[in-house]
Coordinates of C-alpha atoms and ligand atoms in Angstrom, one line a residue:
M1 CA -36.6 19.8 -30.2
H2 CA -37.5 18.9 -26.8
G3 CA -39.1 20.7 -23.9
F4 CA -39.6 24.0 -26.0
T5 CA -42.7 25.8 -25.7
Q6 CA -43.6 28.6 -27.9
P7 CA -42.8 31.9 -26.1
T8 CA -45.1 34.8 -26.0
F9 CA -44.7 36.4 -29.4
N10 CA -45.1 40.3 -29.1
I11 CA -44.9 42.0 -32.3
G12 CA -45.5 45.7 -31.9
S13 CA -48.7 46.9 -33.3
V14 CA -47.1 48.7 -36.3
M15 CA -44.4 46.3 -37.0
T16 CA -45.0 43.5 -39.4
T17 CA -42.6 41.4 -41.5
T18 CA -43.4 38.8 -44.2
N19 CA -39.6 38.4 -44.7
K20 CA -39.4 34.5 -44.5
L21 CA -35.8 34.5 -43.8
L22 CA -36.1 36.8 -40.9
L23 CA -39.2 34.9 -39.5
A24 CA -37.4 31.7 -39.7
W25 CA -34.2 32.9 -38.3
V26 CA -36.1 34.4 -35.1
D27 CA -37.9 31.1 -34.7
E28 CA -34.5 29.1 -35.0
V29 CA -33.0 31.4 -32.5
A30 CA -35.8 31.1 -30.0
R31 CA -35.7 27.4 -30.3
L32 CA -32.1 27.3 -29.3
T33 CA -32.0 30.1 -26.7
K34 CA -35.5 29.3 -25.2
P35 CA -36.6 32.8 -24.0
D36 CA -39.7 33.4 -22.0
R37 CA -40.8 36.2 -24.4
I38 CA -40.1 37.6 -27.7
H39 CA -40.5 41.2 -28.3
W40 CA -39.8 43.0 -31.8
C41 CA -38.5 46.5 -30.9
D42 CA -40.4 49.4 -32.9
G43 CA -37.8 52.0 -31.4
S44 CA -40.7 54.1 -30.0
D45 CA -40.6 56.5 -27.1
E46 CA -43.0 54.3 -25.2
E47 CA -40.9 51.4 -25.7
N48 CA -37.6 53.0 -24.7
A49 CA -39.4 54.5 -21.6
A50 CA -40.7 51.1 -20.5
L51 CA -37.3 49.3 -20.8
I52 CA -35.8 52.1 -18.9
E53 CA -38.4 51.8 -16.1
Q54 CA -37.7 47.8 -16.1
M55 CA -34.0 48.4 -15.7
L56 CA -34.3 50.9 -13.1
E57 CA -36.2 48.3 -11.0
S58 CA -33.8 45.6 -11.8
G59 CA -30.9 47.8 -10.9
D60 CA -29.2 47.5 -14.5
L61 CA -29.7 51.4 -14.5
I62 CA -29.4 53.8 -11.9
K63 CA -31.2 57.3 -12.4
L64 CA -28.7 60.1 -12.3
N65 CA -29.6 63.8 -10.7
K66 CA -32.7 64.8 -12.6
D67 CA -32.1 68.4 -12.1
T68 CA -28.5 68.6 -13.7
H69 CA -28.9 65.5 -16.1
P70 CA -32.5 64.9 -16.8
N71 CA -33.2 61.5 -18.4
C72 CA -29.6 60.4 -17.9
F73 CA -28.7 57.0 -16.5
L74 CA -25.8 55.0 -15.2
H75 CA -25.1 51.4 -16.1
R76 CA -22.3 49.5 -14.0
S77 CA -21.0 46.4 -15.9
D78 CA -19.6 43.4 -14.5
P79 CA -16.0 44.4 -13.5
S80 CA -14.5 41.7 -15.8
D81 CA -16.5 43.2 -18.8
V82 CA -15.4 46.7 -19.4
A83 CA -13.8 46.5 -22.7
R84 CA -13.3 44.8 -26.2
T85 CA -11.8 41.4 -25.9
E86 CA -9.7 40.8 -28.9
H87 CA -8.5 37.4 -27.9
L88 CA -11.8 36.1 -27.8
T89 CA -13.0 37.7 -31.1
F90 CA -12.9 35.4 -34.1
V91 CA -13.3 35.7 -37.9
C92 CA -14.7 32.3 -39.1
T93 CA -14.0 31.9 -42.9
E94 CA -13.9 28.6 -44.7
N95 CA -10.3 29.2 -45.7
E96 CA -8.2 30.3 -42.8
A97 CA -5.9 32.5 -45.0
D98 CA -9.0 34.7 -45.8
A99 CA -9.1 35.8 -42.3
G100 CA -5.4 36.3 -42.4
P101 CA -3.0 36.5 -39.6
N102 CA -4.5 39.8 -38.3
N103 CA -7.6 37.8 -36.9
H104 CA -8.0 34.9 -34.7
W105 CA -9.9 32.3 -36.9
M106 CA -12.1 29.3 -36.4
S107 CA -13.8 27.3 -39.2
P108 CA -17.5 28.2 -39.7
A109 CA -18.3 24.6 -38.5
D110 CA -16.3 25.0 -35.3
G111 CA -17.4 28.5 -34.7
H112 CA -21.1 27.8 -34.8
A113 CA -20.8 24.5 -33.0
K114 CA -18.9 26.3 -30.0
V115 CA -20.8 29.4 -29.9
D116 CA -24.3 27.6 -30.3
A117 CA -23.5 25.2 -27.3
L118 CA -23.1 28.5 -25.3
F119 CA -26.3 29.8 -26.7
D120 CA -28.4 26.7 -25.8
G121 CA -30.9 27.9 -23.2
A122 CA -29.0 31.2 -22.7
M123 CA -32.2 33.2 -22.8
Q124 CA -34.2 31.0 -20.4
G125 CA -36.3 33.4 -18.0
R126 CA -35.3 36.4 -20.2
T127 CA -37.0 38.2 -22.9
M128 CA -35.5 37.9 -26.5
Y129 CA -35.6 41.4 -28.3
V130 CA -35.7 41.6 -32.0
I131 CA -34.0 44.8 -33.1
P132 CA -34.2 45.6 -37.0
Y133 CA -31.7 48.6 -37.4
C134 CA -30.2 50.5 -40.4
M135 CA -26.6 51.6 -40.4
G136 CA -26.5 54.9 -42.3
P137 CA -29.4 57.4 -43.3
I138 CA -32.4 55.1 -44.0
D139 CA -32.7 56.2 -47.8
S140 CA -29.0 56.0 -48.5
P141 CA -27.9 53.7 -51.0
L142 CA -24.7 53.4 -49.1
A143 CA -26.6 52.4 -46.1
R144 CA -27.0 48.6 -45.0
C145 CA -29.7 47.0 -42.5
G146 CA -29.1 44.2 -39.9
V147 CA -31.1 42.7 -37.2
E148 CA -29.6 42.1 -33.9
I149 CA -31.4 39.8 -31.6
T150 CA -30.3 40.0 -27.9
D151 CA -31.5 39.4 -24.4
S152 CA -30.2 42.5 -23.0
P153 CA -32.5 45.5 -22.6
Y154 CA -29.3 47.7 -22.1
V155 CA -28.4 46.9 -25.7
V156 CA -31.7 47.8 -26.9
V157 CA -31.7 51.3 -25.6
N158 CA -28.0 51.8 -26.6
M159 CA -28.8 50.5 -30.4
R160 CA -31.8 53.1 -30.3
L161 CA -29.1 55.9 -29.7
M162 CA -26.5 54.3 -32.0
T163 CA -28.4 53.4 -35.1
R164 CA -31.7 54.2 -37.0
M165 CA -33.8 51.4 -35.2
G166 CA -37.3 50.1 -35.5
Q167 CA -40.1 50.4 -38.0
P168 CA -38.2 52.2 -40.9
A169 CA -35.4 49.9 -40.7
L170 CA -37.8 46.9 -40.9
A171 CA -39.5 48.4 -43.8
R172 CA -36.4 48.6 -45.7
I173 CA -35.4 45.1 -44.8
E174 CA -38.8 44.1 -46.2
R175 CA -38.1 45.9 -49.3
E176 CA -34.6 44.6 -49.8
G177 CA -35.2 41.2 -48.6
H178 CA -31.7 40.8 -46.9
F179 CA -30.0 41.9 -43.8
V180 CA -27.0 41.1 -41.5
K181 CA -27.8 38.7 -38.7
G182 CA -26.6 39.4 -35.4
L183 CA -27.2 37.2 -32.3
H184 CA -26.2 38.4 -28.8
S185 CA -26.6 37.2 -25.5
T186 CA -25.0 38.4 -22.2
G187 CA -24.9 34.6 -21.3
D188 CA -23.5 34.4 -17.6
L189 CA -20.9 37.0 -18.3
S190 CA -18.1 34.5 -17.5
P191 CA -15.0 35.4 -19.6
E192 CA -14.5 31.7 -20.0
R193 CA -17.9 31.6 -21.8
R194 CA -17.3 34.6 -23.9
M195 CA -17.1 34.6 -27.7
I196 CA -17.5 37.2 -30.4
T197 CA -17.7 35.3 -33.7
H198 CA -18.2 36.5 -37.2
F199 CA -19.2 34.7 -40.2
P200 CA -18.6 37.1 -43.1
E201 CA -19.5 34.5 -45.8
E202 CA -23.0 34.3 -44.2
L203 CA -23.2 38.1 -43.3
A204 CA -23.9 36.8 -39.6
I205 CA -22.4 37.6 -36.2
K206 CA -22.9 35.6 -33.0
S207 CA -21.7 37.3 -29.6
I208 CA -22.1 35.7 -26.4
G209 CA -20.9 36.5 -22.6
S210 CA -20.2 40.2 -23.0
G211 CA -22.5 43.4 -22.5
Y212 CA -19.7 45.6 -23.3
G213 CA -20.6 48.1 -26.1
G214 CA -17.9 47.0 -28.8
N215 CA -18.9 43.4 -28.1
A216 CA -22.6 43.7 -27.6
L217 CA -24.0 46.7 -29.8
L218 CA -23.6 44.6 -32.9
G219 CA -24.3 47.5 -35.4
K220 CA -21.1 49.0 -34.5
K221 CA -17.7 47.1 -34.6
C222 CA -19.1 43.8 -35.6
H223 CA -21.4 44.9 -38.4
A224 CA -20.2 48.3 -39.5
L225 CA -16.5 47.3 -39.5
R226 CA -15.8 43.6 -39.5
I227 CA -18.8 42.3 -41.6
A228 CA -18.9 45.7 -43.7
S229 CA -15.2 45.6 -44.6
W230 CA -15.8 42.4 -46.2
Q231 CA -19.0 43.3 -47.9
A232 CA -17.1 46.5 -49.1
R233 CA -14.5 44.7 -50.8
E234 CA -17.1 42.5 -52.7
E235 CA -19.0 45.4 -53.7
G236 CA -16.2 47.9 -54.3
W237 CA -16.2 50.3 -51.5
L238 CA -14.5 50.9 -48.0
A239 CA -15.7 50.5 -44.5
E240 CA -13.3 52.2 -42.1
H241 CA -12.6 53.1 -38.4
M242 CA -12.6 57.0 -39.3
L243 CA -14.2 60.0 -38.1
I244 CA -15.7 62.5 -40.7
V245 CA -15.5 66.4 -40.2
G246 CA -16.5 69.4 -42.4
I247 CA -14.1 72.3 -41.8
E248 CA -15.8 75.7 -42.6
N249 CA -13.6 78.6 -43.5
P250 CA -14.4 82.3 -43.0
Q251 CA -15.6 82.4 -46.6
G252 CA -18.4 79.7 -45.7
E253 CA -16.8 76.9 -47.7
V254 CA -17.0 73.5 -46.3
H255 CA -14.5 70.7 -46.9
Y256 CA -14.7 67.2 -45.6
I257 CA -11.9 65.1 -44.0
A258 CA -12.1 61.5 -42.8
A259 CA -9.4 60.4 -40.3
A260 CA -8.5 57.1 -38.9
F261 CA -7.0 56.7 -35.4
P262 CA -6.9 53.7 -33.1
S263 CA -9.4 53.5 -30.3
A264 CA -9.2 56.1 -27.5
C265 CA -6.8 58.3 -29.4
G266 CA -9.1 61.4 -29.6
K267 CA -11.5 60.7 -32.6
T268 CA -14.3 62.2 -30.7
N269 CA -12.5 65.3 -29.6
L270 CA -11.2 65.8 -33.0
A271 CA -14.8 65.4 -34.5
M272 CA -16.2 67.9 -32.3
L273 CA -13.2 70.4 -32.3
I274 CA -13.6 74.0 -31.4
P275 CA -11.5 76.5 -33.3
P276 CA -8.7 78.4 -31.3
E277 CA -9.3 82.0 -30.3
S278 CA -7.1 83.0 -33.2
H279 CA -9.4 81.3 -35.7
K280 CA -12.3 83.6 -36.0
G281 CA -14.8 82.5 -38.6
W282 CA -13.7 78.9 -38.7
K283 CA -16.1 76.1 -37.7
V284 CA -15.8 72.3 -37.5
W285 CA -18.9 70.3 -38.3
T286 CA -19.1 66.6 -36.8
V287 CA -20.5 64.2 -39.6
G288 CA -19.2 61.1 -37.6
D289 CA -16.6 60.3 -34.7
D290 CA -16.0 56.5 -35.2
I291 CA -17.0 54.9 -38.6
C292 CA -17.0 55.9 -42.2
W293 CA -18.5 54.1 -45.1
M294 CA -17.2 55.4 -48.4
R295 CA -17.3 54.9 -52.1
V296 CA -16.2 56.6 -55.5
G297 CA -19.1 58.5 -56.8
E298 CA -20.3 59.2 -60.3
D299 CA -18.1 62.5 -60.2
G300 CA -15.0 60.5 -59.4
R301 CA -14.8 61.8 -55.8
M302 CA -14.9 59.6 -52.7
W303 CA -18.3 60.2 -51.0
A304 CA -18.7 59.1 -47.3
I305 CA -21.3 58.6 -44.8
N306 CA -21.2 57.8 -40.9
P307 CA -23.3 54.9 -40.6
E308 CA -23.9 55.5 -36.9
A309 CA -26.6 57.9 -35.6
G310 CA -24.9 58.4 -31.9
F311 CA -21.8 58.5 -30.1
F312 CA -20.5 55.8 -27.8
G313 CA -17.6 58.0 -26.5
V314 CA -14.7 57.4 -24.0
A315 CA -15.8 59.7 -20.9
P316 CA -12.4 60.2 -19.4
G317 CA -10.6 63.2 -20.4
T318 CA -13.8 64.8 -21.8
G319 CA -13.8 68.2 -20.2
A320 CA -14.7 71.9 -20.7
K321 CA -11.3 72.4 -22.5
T322 CA -10.9 69.3 -24.3
N323 CA -14.2 68.9 -25.6
P324 CA -16.8 71.4 -24.6
N325 CA -19.3 70.2 -27.4
A326 CA -19.3 66.7 -26.0
L327 CA -19.7 67.8 -22.4
A328 CA -22.8 70.0 -23.3
M329 CA -24.3 67.1 -25.3
L330 CA -24.0 64.9 -22.1
D331 CA -26.2 66.7 -19.7
H332 CA -29.5 65.2 -20.7
D333 CA -30.8 62.0 -22.4
A334 CA -27.5 60.2 -22.1
I335 CA -26.3 56.7 -20.8
F336 CA -23.3 56.6 -18.9
T337 CA -21.4 53.3 -18.5
N338 CA -18.8 52.6 -15.7
V339 CA -18.4 56.3 -14.8
A340 CA -18.1 57.6 -11.1
V341 CA -20.7 59.7 -9.5
T342 CA -20.8 62.6 -7.2
D343 CA -22.7 62.5 -3.7
D344 CA -25.8 64.2 -5.6
M345 CA -25.7 61.7 -8.3
Q346 CA -23.9 63.5 -11.1
P347 CA -21.9 61.5 -13.5
W348 CA -18.2 62.1 -13.0
W349 CA -14.9 61.1 -14.6
E350 CA -11.3 62.1 -14.6
G351 CA -10.7 65.3 -16.5
K352 CA -14.3 66.4 -16.1
D353 CA -14.3 69.2 -13.8
K354 CA -13.3 70.2 -10.3
Q355 CA -16.3 68.1 -8.5
V356 CA -15.3 65.3 -6.1
P357 CA -16.5 61.8 -7.0
A358 CA -18.5 60.0 -4.1
F359 CA -18.7 56.6 -5.7
D360 CA -16.3 54.9 -8.1
W361 CA -17.4 53.1 -11.2
Q362 CA -17.9 49.8 -9.2
G363 CA -20.1 51.7 -6.8
R364 CA -17.5 51.5 -3.9
P365 CA -17.0 54.7 -1.9
Y366 CA -14.4 56.6 -3.6
D367 CA -10.9 55.9 -2.5
S368 CA -7.9 56.9 -4.7
K369 CA -6.2 53.7 -3.5
N370 CA -8.6 51.8 -5.6
G371 CA -7.4 53.5 -8.9
P372 CA -9.2 56.0 -10.9
A373 CA -12.9 56.8 -10.0
A374 CA -14.3 56.2 -13.5
H375 CA -13.0 53.3 -15.4
P376 CA -10.5 54.3 -18.0
N377 CA -12.5 52.9 -20.6
S378 CA -15.9 54.3 -19.2
R379 CA -18.5 55.5 -21.8
F380 CA -21.2 57.8 -22.7
T381 CA -23.9 56.8 -25.2
V382 CA -25.9 59.7 -26.8
S383 CA -27.7 60.5 -29.7
A384 CA -25.7 62.6 -32.5
K385 CA -28.7 65.1 -32.6
Q386 CA -27.6 66.6 -29.2
C387 CA -24.2 67.5 -30.6
A388 CA -24.1 71.4 -31.2
S389 CA -21.5 70.8 -33.9
A390 CA -23.7 67.9 -35.6
S391 CA -23.3 68.6 -39.3
P392 CA -26.7 68.8 -41.3
E393 CA -25.1 66.6 -43.8
M394 CA -25.2 63.6 -41.2
D395 CA -28.6 62.6 -42.6
N396 CA -27.8 63.2 -46.3
P397 CA -28.1 59.9 -48.1
T398 CA -25.7 60.9 -50.6
G399 CA -23.0 61.5 -48.1
V400 CA -20.1 64.1 -48.2
P401 CA -17.2 64.4 -50.7
L402 CA -13.8 63.9 -49.0
S403 CA -11.0 66.2 -49.9
A404 CA -8.5 64.3 -47.5
I405 CA -8.0 61.0 -45.6
V406 CA -5.8 61.3 -42.6
F407 CA -4.2 58.3 -40.7
G408 CA -2.8 58.9 -37.3
G409 CA -1.2 56.9 -34.3
R410 CA -0.2 57.7 -30.6
R411 CA 3.7 57.8 -30.8
K412 CA 5.9 59.2 -28.5
E413 CA 8.6 59.7 -31.1
L414 CA 9.6 59.4 -34.7
A415 CA 6.5 60.4 -36.6
P416 CA 6.2 64.1 -37.3
L417 CA 3.2 66.2 -36.6
V418 CA 2.0 66.0 -40.1
M419 CA 3.1 64.6 -43.5
Q420 CA 1.5 64.3 -46.9
A421 CA 1.8 61.0 -49.0
R422 CA 3.3 61.4 -52.6
D423 CA 0.2 59.8 -54.1
W424 CA -2.5 57.3 -53.3
N425 CA -0.5 54.2 -53.3
H426 CA 2.1 55.9 -51.0
G427 CA -0.9 57.0 -48.9
V428 CA -2.0 53.4 -48.7
L429 CA 1.7 52.4 -47.4
M430 CA 1.3 55.2 -44.8
G431 CA -1.7 53.9 -43.6
A432 CA -0.5 50.2 -43.7
S433 CA 2.4 51.2 -41.5
V434 CA 0.3 53.0 -38.8
A435 CA 1.6 51.9 -35.4
S436 CA 0.2 53.3 -32.0
E437 CA 0.4 52.7 -28.3
T438 CA -2.3 50.5 -27.1
T439 CA -5.0 52.1 -24.8
A440 CA -7.8 50.9 -22.4
A441 CA -10.4 50.4 -25.1
A442 CA -9.2 46.7 -25.3
T443 CA -8.3 44.4 -22.5
G444 CA -4.5 43.7 -22.4
A445 CA -1.4 45.8 -21.5
V446 CA -1.7 49.7 -22.2
G447 CA 1.0 51.8 -23.7
V448 CA 2.6 49.1 -25.9
V449 CA 3.4 50.1 -29.5
R450 CA 1.7 47.7 -32.0
R451 CA 1.1 47.9 -35.7
D452 CA -2.6 49.0 -36.2
P453 CA -2.8 49.3 -40.0
M454 CA -5.5 52.1 -40.9
A455 CA -6.6 51.7 -37.4
M456 CA -8.3 48.4 -38.3
K457 CA -6.1 45.9 -36.6
P458 CA -9.1 44.9 -34.3
F459 CA -11.7 45.6 -36.9
C460 CA -10.6 44.4 -40.4
G461 CA -12.8 41.2 -41.2
Y462 CA -10.4 39.9 -43.7
N463 CA -6.7 39.2 -44.4
F464 CA -4.9 42.6 -44.2
G465 CA -3.0 41.6 -47.4
D466 CA -6.3 41.5 -49.5
Y467 CA -7.4 44.6 -47.5
W468 CA -4.3 46.7 -48.8
A469 CA -4.8 45.3 -52.3
H470 CA -8.4 46.5 -52.2
W471 CA -7.2 49.9 -51.1
L472 CA -4.5 49.9 -53.9
S473 CA -7.2 49.1 -56.5
F474 CA -8.9 52.6 -56.0
A475 CA -6.0 54.2 -57.8
D476 CA -7.5 52.8 -60.9
R477 CA -11.1 53.9 -60.2
S478 CA -10.6 57.5 -60.2
D479 CA -8.0 60.4 -60.5
K480 CA -10.2 62.4 -58.2
L481 CA -9.3 60.5 -55.1
P482 CA -8.7 62.3 -51.7
Q483 CA -5.0 63.3 -50.8
I484 CA -3.7 61.0 -47.9
F485 CA -1.9 62.4 -45.0
H486 CA -0.4 61.2 -41.7
V487 CA -0.5 62.9 -38.3
N488 CA 0.7 62.4 -34.7
W489 CA -0.6 64.7 -32.0
F490 CA 1.3 62.6 -29.5
R491 CA 5.0 63.4 -29.6
Q492 CA 6.7 64.0 -26.4
D493 CA 9.7 65.4 -25.0
D494 CA 12.3 63.5 -22.8
D495 CA 10.4 64.5 -19.7
G496 CA 7.1 63.0 -21.2
K497 CA 5.5 66.4 -22.0
F498 CA 3.5 66.7 -25.1
L499 CA 5.3 68.7 -27.7
W500 CA 1.9 69.9 -29.4
P501 CA -1.1 71.4 -27.6
G502 CA -3.5 69.4 -29.6
F503 CA -7.3 69.9 -29.2
G504 CA -8.5 73.0 -30.9
D505 CA -5.0 73.7 -32.2
N506 CA -5.1 70.5 -34.4
L507 CA -7.2 72.7 -36.7
R508 CA -4.0 74.4 -37.8
V509 CA -2.9 71.2 -39.1
L510 CA -6.1 70.4 -40.8
R511 CA -5.9 73.8 -42.6
W512 CA -2.4 73.0 -43.9
V513 CA -4.0 69.5 -45.1
L514 CA -6.7 71.3 -46.9
D515 CA -4.5 74.0 -48.2
R516 CA -2.5 71.2 -49.8
C517 CA -5.8 69.4 -51.2
A518 CA -6.3 72.9 -52.8
G519 CA -2.8 73.0 -54.5
R520 CA -1.6 75.6 -51.9
G521 CA 0.4 75.3 -48.8
D522 CA 4.2 75.2 -48.9
A523 CA 5.7 71.8 -48.2
V524 CA 9.2 70.5 -48.3
E525 CA 10.0 66.9 -49.8
T526 CA 11.4 64.3 -47.5
P527 CA 12.1 60.4 -48.0
V528 CA 8.9 59.6 -46.1
G529 CA 6.6 62.3 -47.4
W530 CA 6.0 66.0 -47.7
L531 CA 6.1 68.0 -44.4
P532 CA 5.1 71.7 -44.0
A533 CA 7.7 74.2 -45.0
K534 CA 8.8 76.6 -42.2
G535 CA 6.1 78.9 -41.6
A536 CA 3.6 77.1 -43.7
L537 CA 1.6 76.0 -40.6
D538 CA -0.2 78.8 -39.0
T539 CA 1.1 79.2 -35.3
S540 CA -0.2 82.8 -34.6
G541 CA -1.6 83.1 -31.1
L542 CA 0.3 79.9 -30.1
N543 CA 2.9 79.9 -27.5
I544 CA 5.3 77.3 -28.9
D545 CA 9.1 77.5 -29.4
A546 CA 10.4 77.6 -33.0
S547 CA 12.8 74.7 -32.0
V548 CA 9.8 72.6 -30.9
M549 CA 8.1 73.3 -34.2
D550 CA 11.4 72.2 -35.9
E551 CA 11.2 68.9 -33.9
L552 CA 7.7 68.3 -34.7
L553 CA 8.2 69.0 -38.4
S554 CA 11.4 67.2 -39.2
I555 CA 12.3 63.5 -39.5
D556 CA 15.2 61.6 -38.3
P557 CA 16.3 59.3 -41.2
A558 CA 18.3 57.0 -39.1
A559 CA 15.1 56.2 -37.0
W560 CA 13.0 56.0 -39.9
R561 CA 15.5 53.5 -41.6
D562 CA 14.8 51.4 -38.4
E563 CA 11.2 52.0 -38.7
V564 CA 11.2 51.1 -42.4
T565 CA 12.9 47.6 -41.5
A566 CA 10.3 47.1 -38.8
V567 CA 7.5 47.9 -41.4
R568 CA 9.0 45.4 -44.0
E569 CA 9.2 42.7 -41.4
Y570 CA 5.5 43.3 -40.4
L571 CA 4.3 43.5 -44.1
E572 CA 6.2 40.4 -45.0
S573 CA 4.4 38.4 -42.5
F574 CA 1.4 38.4 -44.8
G575 CA 3.1 36.2 -47.0
D576 CA 1.7 35.8 -50.6
R577 CA -1.2 37.8 -49.7
L578 CA 0.7 40.8 -49.6
P579 CA 0.4 43.0 -52.9
D580 CA 3.5 43.5 -54.9
D581 CA 2.5 47.1 -55.5
L582 CA 2.8 47.8 -51.5
L583 CA 6.3 46.4 -51.4
D584 CA 7.3 48.3 -54.4
E585 CA 6.3 51.4 -52.6
L586 CA 8.0 50.3 -49.6
Q587 CA 11.1 49.9 -51.4
R588 CA 10.8 53.3 -52.9
V589 CA 10.8 54.8 -49.5
E590 CA 13.7 52.6 -48.4
K591 CA 15.8 53.9 -51.6
R592 CA 15.2 57.4 -50.7
L593 CA 16.2 56.9 -47.2
Q594 CA 19.3 55.3 -48.3
S595 CA 20.1 58.1 -50.6
E596 CA 19.8 60.4 -47.7
A597 CA 22.5 58.5 -45.7
A598 CA 24.8 58.5 -48.6
Ligands
OXD601 C1 -14.7 52.2 -30.0 C2 -13.4 51.5 -30.0 O1 -15.5 51.9 -28.8 O2 -12.9 51.8 -31.0 O3 -15.0 53.1 -30.7 O4 -13.0 50.5 -29.3
MN602 MN1 -13.7 53.1 -32.5

């Protein structure tokens, strides 16, 4: 240890820890990264205000119009750092097969060596922030704690919105003695020196070279999905890329659904759905918009919590028609990243309203020749408390009981509007077969269909073969598991026009889903699942041709035979980790499709 002088150690007045593991780790990181100062975050209003002031001075944040958007700020990221970088994201397990073909792998020794070399001296001249946080309601047995060390004040203020951060989390860590270790530095932001590494066997994350939410707010994708999925398998629960909603019927009964969709496929919109005009007395409650941790409760039902405390949503497309609840929650106390601004400094993005952008996401005078004004993956960060549809159950330590689990992808053709699995194992196959067109949430080509099992392709912290086996194992744990469904809001006609109106009208589909869970709702059997019978889906007040409904609610067996061949090829690429029960299930679907052809 050469040339290291102990940095100023500033532990907040109310913050104390005797946790030796935590103190030793903070010390070890400081020695490696050599910050000028260490600050333990207490999550207070004063701390937040001071960090914002500091970022306004440095130019990391820009104040937005204080009359229309009080306490709202804009952050413009480096133009090369605007999305998750899956090709630079690694799962480092001792045994390569444990990470599986679904992850980029490195041995833990290599991973640590490579990433530590980048962290060496990375915080020189900067402050190192220590952020204790809790994923989930602070008193929930389903919640888990972590500590993120970062040199980015932008990360601190975002983590404050997205997690339960500060003193109460530190107190829980103090009680439990363990936590997930997350080390982050923006480094020099160069893509050549960017790495997002996970060490599930050590419950540790090291991420350097990116300030983008999914790479830098380590509580979210890195902890709550990649590390938690690993922990969940060991402990017998599930960590999933799912929204959670409560659907209240006119009789005042609320039933809960969790739904998995790939990134930027409308999870936030669905989570905050406003019922269509024809649905008087219905209400949708938002429990979560991105992540769901669930386990079988003592009563045999599946209980779910949202581990997050805020929303990190895609801005473009959020408007008065598509998501009025989101638009309303964004007019105060929000952070915007890479959106455009109007000439009076209001945030703006495509699909927001009729205002005209003056400056694009890079701060250039807006010119349509340069592409969209807001980056397609521009984001807002906001506390869930600001959402008008926020469910009071969001803070319930027990979580909410799920009636249904829904999988979905973005597919122009093939997949019907909705179908129900025959049973749990068939539902697991449906989830494992999810395919979707890629979006701007990750770098790379947009619009390419790829397999995204359970919408977890970028987020499962271990071999998908083992993950499916874990999912299948739930069939033996309870006979009161949620029913499983598959939906597709994105079917198009030959001219590329969407066949289904989506948004609020998706409630019609969720109603059929809940009817089926209650043993009601007419359905017809097909080789790939149960579909709504003619007239079973309420289309009252909807201007949609019967022929379009027929197209949305039918399957093309020949196209499905091709699909099933592609699914088999994909599943078999997992070799001996692929559970036999999943292959058996696939074989049953194949047989049913063949007898349809005979
Ligand atoms: C997200 C994502 O940010 O899935 O939620 O990329
Ligand atoms: Mn997501």
